Amino acid sequence: MSKRLRSSEVCADCSGPDPSWASVNRGTFICDECCGVHRSLGRHVSQVRHLKHAPWPPTLLQMVETLYNNGANSIWEHSLLDPASVMSGRRKANPQDKVHPNKAEFIRAKYQMLAFVHRLPCRDDDSVTAKDLSKQLHSSVRTGNLETCLRLLSLGAQANFFHPEKGNTPLHVASKAGQILQAELLAVYGADPGTQDSSGKTPVDYARQGGHHELAERLVEIQYELTDRLAFYLCGRKPDHKNGQHFIIPQMADSSLDLSDLAKAAKKKLQSLSNHLFEELAMDVYDEVDRRETDAVWLATQNHSTLVTETTVVPFLPVNPEYSSTRNQGRQKLARFNAHEFATLVIDILSDAKRRQQGSPLSGSKDNVELILKTISNQHSIESQDNDQPDYDSVASDEDTDLEATASKANRQKSLDSDLSDGPVTVQEFMEVKNALVASEAKIQQLMKIGRSALVTSSSSLPSFPSTLSWSRDESTRRASRLEKQNSTPESDYDNTPNDTDLDDTGSGRKGRQRSVVWQGDGSVPDTAEPHGAPSPLLPSTEDVIRKTEQITKNIQELLRAAQENKHDSYIPCSERIHVAVTEMAALFPKKPKSDTVRTSLRLLTSSAYRLQSECKKTLPGDPGPPTDIQLVTQQVIQCAYDIAKAAKQLVTITTKENNN
């Protein structure tokens, strides 16, 4: 669908005339030059789409237009509107500025660091604030005020928030009220159209019952957006959801290669992936499709003499700091697939997605996604079993030494071999996990105040992926699942290698509905725990845990300051102090805690401290191997610090609760 821009529209980032691109999740229009910077940040920061040369669902375009025309940009530039910011020399970019470094630095600060977004005043209980924001969002979506909801989302309101008293989510409310643009906004921020309320009804059910047929049809499209996009990429057609067709499986024009041993091996490995690993691979392939399609539009619409330079090309998927180095390496390898190889992978994913949706039996996961990619790509021989080096120098390897490489491989294989069941959980269990998340995640933010500007994956900019196969897109619940393991978790002491195949996040007993988690797959910890012994119910005093947590927090703050000031030589001494503080805190707890959540939190605490040291060592000069990408190392360091703080705060919460009982 084409759009005729009004002459009054200007770029949200530099005020240049006639912007031709949109940032869908930010609700802004941007010019060609600024769009190049947006693309380099990745879809987890900004989802760009050309206003004239890309297909637009009409209501999605209407949603972005409405946000732009109602001042959505002021949300991301809140503090710049303060006259005091002019006095301090802070200003936004202008059309005459150079793309690099001027426009690029401003855009990164604005969208990646969220440097100008309004911050709520600090309160003693941030969990109440997060819950209040989500409740406000739950109430606001029944109206047409989109910018209010975007502001709430930017402050940390959760698109998938389940209201404990109302028994439903914001998307249920918007669907019942027929607010199709609110539904579009919520979906962009990860709301799942397949989520059931306390009565077992989905937002699609609400829309149909209210006679909002256009909204109901759009919600079904959103539910299958991932597989629809993959099919459209190959054959230019989408399924006819109105008539019950939910999948199109394109056929290769040359089917002879489909019978090769290579193709058979790749398909078999793909089918053996657990649901959450398969889902992550599908999401990564979706991002690669988006990159390739946007590249084609970009190259077709630019002034090649002035704009297409090395600084504007996005040759492979940008690093997402929310993901492990291993997953980022796999994502970047997708760019090396030629057209036939990539089409084969897409078709295999579509075929297996349909099989899983129909409830066919799944075998356990014995192969990691890296091996899948290597097997499918003809550029990697089937005999090359030990090729674990990254394809691009900008992604650092998890293996710093031969010893760490061996430990990392063993850890990944161990975690894959012990894949957990994808069995259903009850709505009550699901709600307990989500409520625990709201409390623990918000309290983590209290610990991380000083480092918030460095944490580029804060709650107001969570990665947003299309809903697929009725799987939940709630990123925050994934984090909860890593902390709330069930009794099926193998018994082990907290200093053992963490189990990366964490429990899936949500489920409601609906046929075909699966659950998703984040596959970490990196880092390892020496196994020093005793293999036997009875679990101990004794926990340290809350005061001791708080005291050690404060020490950990102080050291993390020093590390984050070093990251913000680009003092990379301070990483190693900071990481060593953090490791000492973590070791002292872990020593407070029994070797064999009785509580599963205590064991899980301790594993996250100690493994993250170990990973932090490994990442910081990469800043040492003269390290053999590919050149170190300091930006990637810094992102991984920040993620490790976040995980340490999260685990420490979780332990404070647990001990406080247990000692008060």
XYZ file of C-alpha atoms in Angstrom:
661
model
C 0.000 0.000 0.000
C 1.490 3.354 -1.008
C 1.307 6.499 1.027
C 1.339 10.110 -0.142
C 3.329 12.153 2.351
C 2.258 15.646 3.250
C 4.848 18.382 2.720
C 4.712 19.264 6.428
C 6.161 15.913 7.482
C 9.782 15.929 8.552
C 12.271 13.362 9.810
C 11.788 12.684 13.516
C 15.536 12.517 14.107
C 17.074 15.334 12.056
C 14.019 17.349 10.866
C 14.961 16.759 7.246
C 12.120 17.115 4.694
C 10.097 14.339 3.085
C 10.894 11.294 5.229
C 10.316 8.096 3.265
C 10.765 5.480 5.999
C 8.924 4.646 9.212
C 10.149 3.217 12.498
C 7.126 1.072 13.281
C 7.741 0.419 16.978
C 8.736 4.046 17.661
C 5.829 5.600 15.782
C 8.018 7.982 13.773
C 8.892 8.850 10.170
C 12.570 9.089 9.272
C 14.692 10.127 6.292
C 17.013 7.939 4.211
C 20.185 8.888 6.069
C 18.721 8.357 9.528
C 17.131 5.110 8.372
C 20.580 3.733 7.593
C 21.531 4.231 11.247
C 18.249 2.685 12.443
C 18.920 -0.412 10.351
C 22.385 -0.822 11.851
C 20.855 -0.931 15.349
C 18.718 -3.994 14.591
C 15.005 -4.766 14.756
C 15.129 -5.158 18.527
C 15.734 -1.382 18.642
C 13.935 -0.080 15.550
C 11.699 -1.848 13.022
C 11.996 0.133 9.788
C 9.741 -0.090 6.752
C 9.608 2.004 3.579
C 6.443 4.046 3.328
C 5.923 3.519 -0.411
C 7.857 0.450 -1.493
C 6.994 -2.062 1.212
C 3.719 -3.934 1.798
C 1.719 -2.426 4.662
C -1.286 -3.878 6.434
C -3.554 -0.804 6.228
C -4.260 -0.599 9.956
C -0.555 -0.917 10.840
C 0.266 2.053 8.615
C -2.665 3.952 10.123
C -1.318 3.212 13.597
C 2.127 4.644 12.766
C 0.591 7.713 11.073
C -1.597 8.363 14.097
C 1.337 8.153 16.483
C 3.493 10.426 14.325
C 0.757 13.033 13.925
C 0.026 13.035 17.662
C 3.541 13.713 18.843
C 4.992 10.250 19.471
C 8.459 11.665 18.825
C 8.203 13.785 21.975
C 8.195 10.541 23.976
C 11.681 9.682 22.759
C 12.924 13.302 22.997
C 11.220 14.249 26.259
C 14.194 15.841 28.031
C 15.291 17.688 24.869
C 12.047 19.672 24.997
C 13.143 21.131 28.341
C 14.609 24.643 27.844
C 17.375 23.651 30.247
C 18.658 21.139 27.687
C 19.381 23.985 25.259
C 21.368 25.773 27.924
C 23.389 22.631 28.582
C 24.253 22.274 24.894
C 22.173 19.162 24.321
C 20.397 19.220 20.972
C 19.016 16.898 18.353
C 20.626 16.317 14.992
C 19.857 18.563 12.015
C 19.763 17.838 8.256
C 23.217 19.389 7.710
C 24.942 17.146 10.260
C 27.134 14.323 9.030
C 25.633 10.866 9.319
C 28.743 9.675 11.146
C 29.350 10.507 13.859
C 26.726 13.239 14.465
C 23.409 11.689 13.423
C 24.485 8.178 14.358
C 25.470 9.141 17.900
C 22.224 11.053 18.444
C 20.047 8.216 17.116
C 21.837 5.633 19.258
C 21.409 7.796 22.350
C 17.743 8.399 21.516
C 16.575 4.871 20.753
C 19.237 2.457 21.992
C 20.235 4.141 25.234
C 16.843 5.887 25.725
C 18.808 8.884 26.965
C 15.996 11.411 26.516
C 12.948 9.386 27.612
C 11.025 10.646 30.644
C 12.040 8.783 33.796
C 9.625 8.187 36.622
C 10.752 9.477 40.035
C 12.479 6.776 42.046
C 10.305 4.998 44.570
C 11.062 2.529 47.303
C 8.894 -0.105 45.674
C 9.421 -0.115 41.909
C 7.297 -3.243 41.539
C 4.225 -1.209 42.420
C 5.188 1.328 39.759
C 5.576 -1.369 37.079
C 2.265 -2.927 38.034
C 0.530 0.465 38.102
C 1.878 1.321 34.642
C 0.611 -1.956 33.249
C -2.776 -1.433 34.879
C -2.940 2.040 33.323
C -2.152 0.477 29.950
C -4.849 -2.143 30.562
C -7.339 0.692 31.107
C -6.115 3.028 28.356
C -6.347 0.620 25.431
C -10.145 0.770 25.446
C -9.793 4.361 24.156
C -8.261 5.637 20.944
C -5.428 7.505 22.627
C -2.439 5.728 21.093
C 0.271 8.127 22.258
C -0.719 7.610 25.901
C -0.293 3.863 25.506
C 3.036 4.257 23.707
C 4.239 6.492 26.549
C 3.213 3.866 29.102
C 5.014 1.175 27.108
C 8.135 3.364 26.943
C 8.070 3.660 30.749
C 7.915 -0.084 31.261
C 4.266 -1.142 31.004
C 3.982 -4.730 29.758
C 1.944 -5.441 26.633
C 1.157 -8.954 27.901
C 0.291 -7.898 31.454
C -2.349 -10.227 32.923
C -4.632 -8.199 35.181
C -5.090 -10.247 38.369
C -8.545 -8.822 39.134
C -9.893 -8.562 35.569
C -8.425 -11.876 34.488
C -7.305 -10.740 31.037
C -4.645 -8.759 29.118
C -4.659 -5.317 27.443
C -5.157 -7.009 24.072
C -8.363 -8.627 25.344
C -9.610 -5.172 26.404
C -8.680 -3.504 23.103
C -10.302 -6.316 21.135
C -13.526 -6.151 23.125
C -13.663 -2.383 22.547
C -12.900 -2.748 18.837
C -9.740 -0.627 19.090
C -7.858 -2.024 16.114
C -5.035 0.555 16.216
C -4.423 -0.168 19.894
C -4.277 -3.857 18.997
C -1.666 -3.080 16.330
C 0.455 -1.152 18.837
C 0.223 -3.875 21.469
C 1.162 -6.525 18.896
C 4.224 -4.532 17.836
C 5.313 -4.576 21.486
C 4.856 -8.318 21.754
C 1.207 -8.881 22.733
C 0.065 -12.400 21.859
C -3.331 -12.748 20.092
C -3.494 -16.367 21.251
C -3.341 -15.595 24.992
C -6.354 -16.878 26.908
C -8.107 -14.989 29.676
C -9.326 -16.577 32.903
C -12.369 -17.898 31.015
C -10.310 -19.454 28.225
C -11.161 -16.782 25.624
C -8.587 -15.211 23.289
C -8.555 -11.630 21.938
C -9.745 -13.092 18.635
C -12.799 -14.496 20.448
C -13.530 -11.087 21.995
C -13.304 -9.340 18.616
C -15.655 -11.807 16.956
C -18.180 -11.677 19.787
C -18.203 -7.877 19.572
C -18.804 -7.933 15.830
C -15.367 -6.447 15.087
C -14.689 -8.750 12.162
C -11.891 -6.705 10.579
C -10.056 -6.714 13.908
C -10.585 -10.454 14.370
C -9.159 -11.167 10.917
C -6.181 -8.891 11.560
C -5.437 -10.597 14.888
C -5.325 -13.964 13.126
C -2.879 -12.476 10.592
C -0.698 -11.203 13.427
C -0.805 -14.629 15.026
C 0.720 -16.157 11.876
C 2.836 -13.185 10.830
C 6.144 -15.025 11.009
C 5.198 -17.930 8.753
C 3.178 -15.626 6.459
C 6.235 -13.395 5.965
C 8.476 -16.363 5.156
C 6.008 -17.729 2.602
C 5.517 -14.319 0.974
C 9.282 -13.896 0.696
C 9.546 -17.030 -1.439
C 6.371 -17.043 -3.527
C 4.703 -13.640 -3.128
C 1.516 -15.131 -1.668
C 0.011 -15.358 1.803
C -2.385 -17.963 3.214
C -6.122 -17.364 3.091
C -6.778 -17.323 6.819
C -10.465 -16.429 6.329
C -11.054 -19.818 4.745
C -8.977 -21.774 7.222
C -5.721 -21.895 5.253
C -2.944 -20.971 7.681
C 0.178 -22.193 5.865
C 1.630 -22.023 2.370
C 4.590 -24.322 1.740
C 6.368 -23.185 -1.463
C 8.114 -25.779 -3.629
C 11.634 -25.508 -4.993
C 11.757 -25.040 -8.769
C 14.659 -27.500 -8.872
C 13.625 -30.298 -6.546
C 16.526 -32.606 -7.383
C 18.703 -31.264 -4.589
C 15.953 -31.874 -2.059
C 16.782 -35.584 -2.158
C 20.471 -35.106 -1.376
C 21.939 -36.564 1.794
C 22.823 -33.039 2.877
C 19.227 -31.845 2.633
C 17.909 -34.951 4.389
C 20.386 -34.548 7.235
C 19.510 -30.877 7.642
C 15.785 -31.564 7.700
C 16.197 -34.355 10.237
C 18.219 -32.119 12.557
C 15.674 -29.327 12.204
C 12.850 -31.673 13.167
C 14.790 -32.859 16.224
C 14.961 -29.368 17.739
C 12.813 -28.742 20.790
C 9.987 -26.273 20.288
C 11.735 -23.317 21.880
C 14.971 -23.831 19.902
C 12.982 -24.242 16.696
C 11.061 -21.076 17.470
C 14.257 -19.098 18.009
C 15.691 -20.325 14.718
C 12.439 -19.337 12.984
C 12.569 -15.862 14.537
C 16.184 -15.438 13.441
C 15.300 -16.472 9.891
C 12.407 -13.979 9.995
C 14.877 -11.231 10.908
C 17.167 -12.289 8.055
C 14.233 -12.182 5.612
C 13.444 -8.683 6.842
C 17.092 -7.655 6.401
C 17.232 -9.010 2.838
C 13.930 -7.467 1.791
C 14.779 -4.108 3.360
C 18.182 -4.232 1.656
C 16.487 -4.647 -1.708
C 14.214 -1.656 -1.099
C 17.116 0.356 0.300
C 19.362 -0.215 -2.712
C 16.519 0.486 -5.148
C 15.589 3.822 -3.587
C 18.903 5.444 -2.651
C 21.043 8.022 -4.366
C 23.991 5.731 -4.997
C 26.475 8.555 -5.420
C 25.953 9.933 -1.920
C 24.316 7.386 0.350
C 25.421 3.859 -0.398
C 28.699 3.652 1.448
C 30.311 1.234 3.854
C 28.746 3.118 6.743
C 25.193 2.559 5.524
C 25.407 -1.084 4.472
C 23.999 -3.692 6.872
C 25.759 -6.842 5.603
C 24.377 -9.175 8.285
C 22.066 -9.063 11.281
C 23.244 -6.585 13.944
C 24.159 -7.937 17.348
C 21.273 -8.256 19.769
C 22.755 -8.011 23.299
C 19.739 -9.874 24.674
C 21.072 -12.999 22.949
C 24.170 -15.049 23.663
C 27.303 -14.754 21.523
C 26.553 -18.211 20.131
C 23.118 -17.200 18.921
C 24.414 -13.932 17.475
C 27.042 -15.897 15.543
C 24.357 -18.176 14.131
C 22.202 -15.201 13.146
C 25.066 -13.588 11.258
C 25.878 -16.822 9.423
C 22.447 -16.625 7.776
C 23.738 -13.777 5.579
C 26.232 -16.172 3.946
C 23.526 -18.482 2.624
C 23.020 -18.117 -1.113
C 19.505 -17.826 -2.520
C 18.992 -21.580 -2.956
C 20.379 -22.496 0.469
C 18.301 -19.850 2.209
C 15.139 -20.851 0.330
C 15.726 -24.484 1.370
C 16.004 -23.443 5.012
C 12.854 -21.301 4.801
C 10.838 -24.121 3.217
C 12.027 -26.599 5.837
C 11.029 -24.189 8.617
C 7.586 -23.638 7.104
C 7.043 -27.385 6.707
C 8.103 -28.158 10.248
C 6.101 -25.236 11.653
C 2.977 -26.685 10.092
C 3.813 -30.141 11.452
C 4.303 -28.801 14.978
C 1.132 -26.717 14.829
C -0.838 -29.831 13.945
C 0.486 -31.518 17.075
C 2.742 -34.156 15.519
C 5.106 -35.873 17.977
C 8.445 -34.221 18.601
C 11.698 -35.923 19.422
C 14.164 -34.568 21.956
C 16.692 -31.928 20.953
C 20.144 -33.399 20.309
C 21.574 -30.790 17.938
C 22.142 -27.109 18.391
C 21.073 -24.478 15.898
C 24.664 -23.792 14.857
C 24.921 -27.359 13.556
C 21.646 -26.989 11.670
C 22.953 -23.899 9.872
C 26.253 -25.560 9.043
C 24.537 -28.646 7.648
C 22.150 -26.716 5.412
C 24.782 -24.377 4.018
C 26.847 -25.921 1.214
C 29.661 -23.619 2.264
C 30.308 -25.857 5.295
C 31.332 -29.455 4.575
C 29.418 -32.162 6.404
C 32.705 -33.538 7.762
C 33.664 -30.288 9.492
C 32.480 -31.188 12.982
C 34.750 -28.849 14.950
C 34.257 -25.597 13.064
C 33.071 -23.425 15.938
C 34.732 -20.201 14.825
C 32.486 -17.217 14.076
C 31.996 -16.310 10.427
C 32.397 -12.607 11.194
C 35.114 -11.002 13.237
C 32.676 -8.602 14.871
C 31.196 -11.427 16.962
C 33.528 -12.674 19.656
C 33.775 -16.399 20.262
C 32.655 -17.880 23.551
C 35.844 -19.937 23.703
C 38.842 -17.955 24.973
C 41.099 -20.963 25.566
C 41.147 -24.616 24.606
C 40.017 -25.508 28.127
C 37.095 -23.081 27.984
C 36.206 -24.322 24.500
C 35.969 -27.879 25.787
C 33.891 -26.804 28.779
C 31.581 -24.709 26.595
C 30.977 -27.553 24.142
C 30.325 -29.991 26.961
C 27.972 -27.508 28.595
C 25.958 -26.956 25.444
C 25.720 -30.669 24.722
C 24.752 -31.428 28.320
C 22.036 -28.800 28.298
C 20.681 -29.971 24.958
C 20.661 -33.616 26.030
C 18.675 -32.776 29.161
C 15.923 -30.886 27.327
C 12.830 -30.434 29.457
C 9.305 -31.477 28.592
C 6.979 -29.166 26.695
C 3.999 -30.323 28.733
C 1.193 -27.896 29.578
C 1.003 -25.792 32.710
C -2.122 -24.498 34.346
C -3.297 -20.903 34.104
C -2.698 -20.570 37.844
C 0.928 -21.714 37.497
C 1.409 -19.355 34.589
C 0.057 -16.445 36.610
C 2.308 -17.244 39.552
C 5.329 -17.056 37.266
C 4.193 -13.762 35.738
C 3.443 -12.185 39.114
C 6.840 -13.253 40.429
C 8.411 -11.631 37.382
C 6.744 -8.281 37.971
C 8.146 -8.138 41.490
C 11.649 -9.421 40.783
C 12.285 -7.596 37.498
C 11.199 -4.230 38.896
C 13.422 -4.653 41.935
C 16.332 -5.466 39.674
C 15.793 -2.101 38.027
C 16.202 -0.471 41.427
C 19.658 -2.062 41.652
C 20.554 -1.014 38.152
C 19.607 2.693 38.270
C 23.080 3.976 37.520
C 23.550 1.546 34.675
C 20.156 1.986 33.018
C 21.443 4.131 30.187
C 23.884 1.372 29.329
C 21.315 -1.413 29.426
C 20.054 -1.197 25.890
C 17.444 -3.880 26.406
C 15.441 -2.231 29.154
C 11.769 -3.031 29.577
C 10.682 -0.095 27.426
C 12.533 -1.421 24.372
C 12.024 -5.160 24.537
C 12.653 -7.021 21.313
C 9.404 -7.379 19.418
C 8.864 -10.378 17.158
C 5.803 -11.377 15.176
C 3.518 -13.920 16.766
C 3.790 -17.351 15.194
C 1.917 -20.605 15.593
C 0.069 -19.228 18.597
C 3.345 -19.082 20.567
C 3.695 -16.352 23.191
C 5.836 -13.332 22.367
C 6.066 -12.123 25.975
C 9.792 -11.529 26.428
C 9.437 -10.665 30.084
C 7.828 -14.019 30.847
C 10.794 -15.727 29.235
C 12.994 -14.100 31.840
C 10.720 -15.383 34.571
C 10.928 -18.885 33.189
C 14.676 -18.850 33.666
C 14.146 -18.218 37.371
C 11.055 -20.341 38.008
C 12.058 -23.910 37.159
C 9.785 -26.733 38.143
C 10.470 -30.046 39.869
C 11.547 -31.594 36.554
C 14.840 -29.667 36.811
C 17.691 -32.147 37.294
C 19.042 -32.155 40.851
C 22.379 -30.368 41.032
C 24.228 -27.991 43.283
C 24.182 -24.338 42.489
C 27.782 -24.150 41.248
C 27.193 -26.695 38.538
C 27.010 -25.669 34.930
C 23.653 -23.965 34.452
C 21.046 -25.833 32.490
C 20.364 -23.713 29.428
C 17.242 -25.524 28.356
C 15.070 -23.644 30.787
C 11.411 -24.253 31.406
C 9.114 -22.732 28.812
C 7.160 -19.704 29.797
C 3.465 -20.058 29.202
C 0.703 -22.385 28.223
C -2.988 -22.815 28.705
C -3.832 -26.334 27.643
C -5.046 -25.233 24.220
C -4.189 -27.788 21.547
C -1.200 -26.797 19.474
C -0.115 -24.056 21.852
C 3.552 -24.215 22.765
C 5.760 -22.213 25.038
C 9.006 -20.368 24.435
C 12.187 -19.490 26.251
C 15.440 -17.766 25.426
C 18.224 -20.125 24.494
C 21.372 -18.869 26.180
C 23.826 -21.593 25.316
C 26.953 -19.737 26.464
C 29.160 -19.626 29.485
C 30.137 -22.371 31.843
C 31.145 -22.817 35.453
C 33.508 -25.356 36.992
C 31.662 -28.227 38.645
C 32.930 -28.096 42.218
C 29.817 -29.218 44.048
C 29.484 -32.519 45.807
C 27.300 -34.884 43.772
C 25.494 -36.350 46.760
C 23.959 -35.181 50.002
C 20.577 -34.313 51.379
C 19.107 -30.893 50.510
C 19.423 -28.296 53.244
C 16.428 -26.137 54.161
C 18.581 -23.572 56.004
C 18.953 -20.155 54.426
C 21.157 -17.261 55.548
C 19.695 -14.252 57.300
C 18.111 -11.584 55.134
C 20.497 -8.981 56.559
C 23.566 -10.960 55.450
C 22.182 -11.453 51.954
C 21.286 -7.774 51.620
C 24.756 -6.755 52.789
C 26.458 -8.947 50.186
C 24.010 -7.793 47.510
C 24.908 -4.171 48.235
C 28.581 -5.024 47.750
C 27.835 -6.744 44.447
C 25.735 -3.776 43.346
C 28.485 -1.303 44.208
C 30.982 -3.237 42.102
C 28.516 -3.547 39.209
C 27.963 0.202 39.290
C 31.711 0.740 38.971
C 31.788 -1.602 35.983
C 28.874 0.165 34.290
C 30.529 3.547 34.804
C 33.641 2.162 33.130
C 31.488 0.927 30.239
C 29.793 4.299 29.849
C 33.144 6.099 29.879
C 34.790 3.562 27.521
C 37.401 2.659 30.154
C 37.895 -0.862 28.860
C 41.086 -1.406 30.853
C 38.948 -1.245 34.010
C 36.812 -4.231 32.992
C 39.101 -6.944 34.356
C 39.708 -5.466 37.844
C 35.984 -4.672 38.139
C 35.033 -8.207 37.110
C 37.461 -9.664 39.642
C 35.897 -7.628 42.463
C 32.444 -8.727 41.343
C 33.567 -12.352 41.265
C 34.911 -12.096 44.829
C 31.658 -10.515 46.044
C 29.582 -13.186 44.259
C 31.710 -15.977 45.766
C 31.220 -14.526 49.248
C 27.473 -14.285 48.725
C 27.217 -17.837 47.373
C 29.157 -19.075 50.416
C 26.305 -17.865 52.639
C 24.002 -20.537 51.197
C 24.149 -24.300 51.773
C 25.749 -26.400 49.062
C 22.508 -28.259 48.552
C 19.629 -25.778 48.973
C 16.214 -27.345 49.294
C 14.470 -24.693 47.184
C 14.583 -25.075 43.394
C 14.380 -21.303 42.956
C 17.331 -20.768 45.292
C 19.422 -23.283 43.344
C 18.430 -21.709 40.045
C 19.221 -18.184 41.235
C 22.572 -19.283 42.647
C 23.448 -21.005 39.380
C 22.601 -17.842 37.462
C 24.608 -15.740 39.925
C 27.788 -17.810 39.808
C 27.684 -18.696 36.110
C 27.126 -15.052 35.143
C 30.104 -13.985 37.257
C 32.235 -16.606 35.527
C 31.013 -15.490 32.086
C 31.704 -11.885 33.039
C 35.339 -12.670 33.760
C 35.649 -14.539 30.464
C 34.168 -11.635 28.502
C 36.367 -9.053 30.238
C 39.507 -11.051 29.423
C 38.802 -10.410 25.743
C 39.884 -6.789 26.245
C 43.476 -7.879 26.921
C 45.865 -6.821 24.108
C 47.604 -9.481 22.083
C 44.842 -12.058 22.503
C 45.144 -14.665 19.698
C 42.302 -15.173 17.296
C 40.044 -12.746 15.415
C 40.172 -9.029 16.287
C 38.130 -8.147 19.357
C 34.958 -6.157 18.814
C 34.944 -3.917 21.885
C 31.328 -2.895 21.317
C 30.159 -6.515 21.369
C 32.312 -7.296 24.409
C 30.813 -4.298 26.217
C 27.285 -5.439 25.382
C 28.033 -8.925 26.693
C 29.657 -7.462 29.827
C 26.552 -5.375 30.494
C 24.306 -8.411 29.974
C 26.391 -10.461 32.430
C 26.217 -7.643 34.984
C 22.455 -7.472 34.526
C 22.113 -11.221 35.101
C 24.249 -11.021 38.256
C 22.148 -8.179 39.664
C 18.946 -9.990 38.735
C 20.047 -13.185 40.482
C 21.225 -11.301 43.575
C 17.940 -9.461 43.898
C 16.032 -12.690 43.394
C 17.947 -14.216 46.300
C 17.109 -11.207 48.474
C 13.426 -11.645 47.633
C 13.482 -15.384 48.337
C 15.324 -15.161 51.658
C 13.138 -12.294 52.835
C 10.008 -14.287 52.065
C 11.301 -17.510 53.625
C 12.682 -15.892 56.772
C 9.423 -14.008 57.362
C 7.355 -17.184 57.168
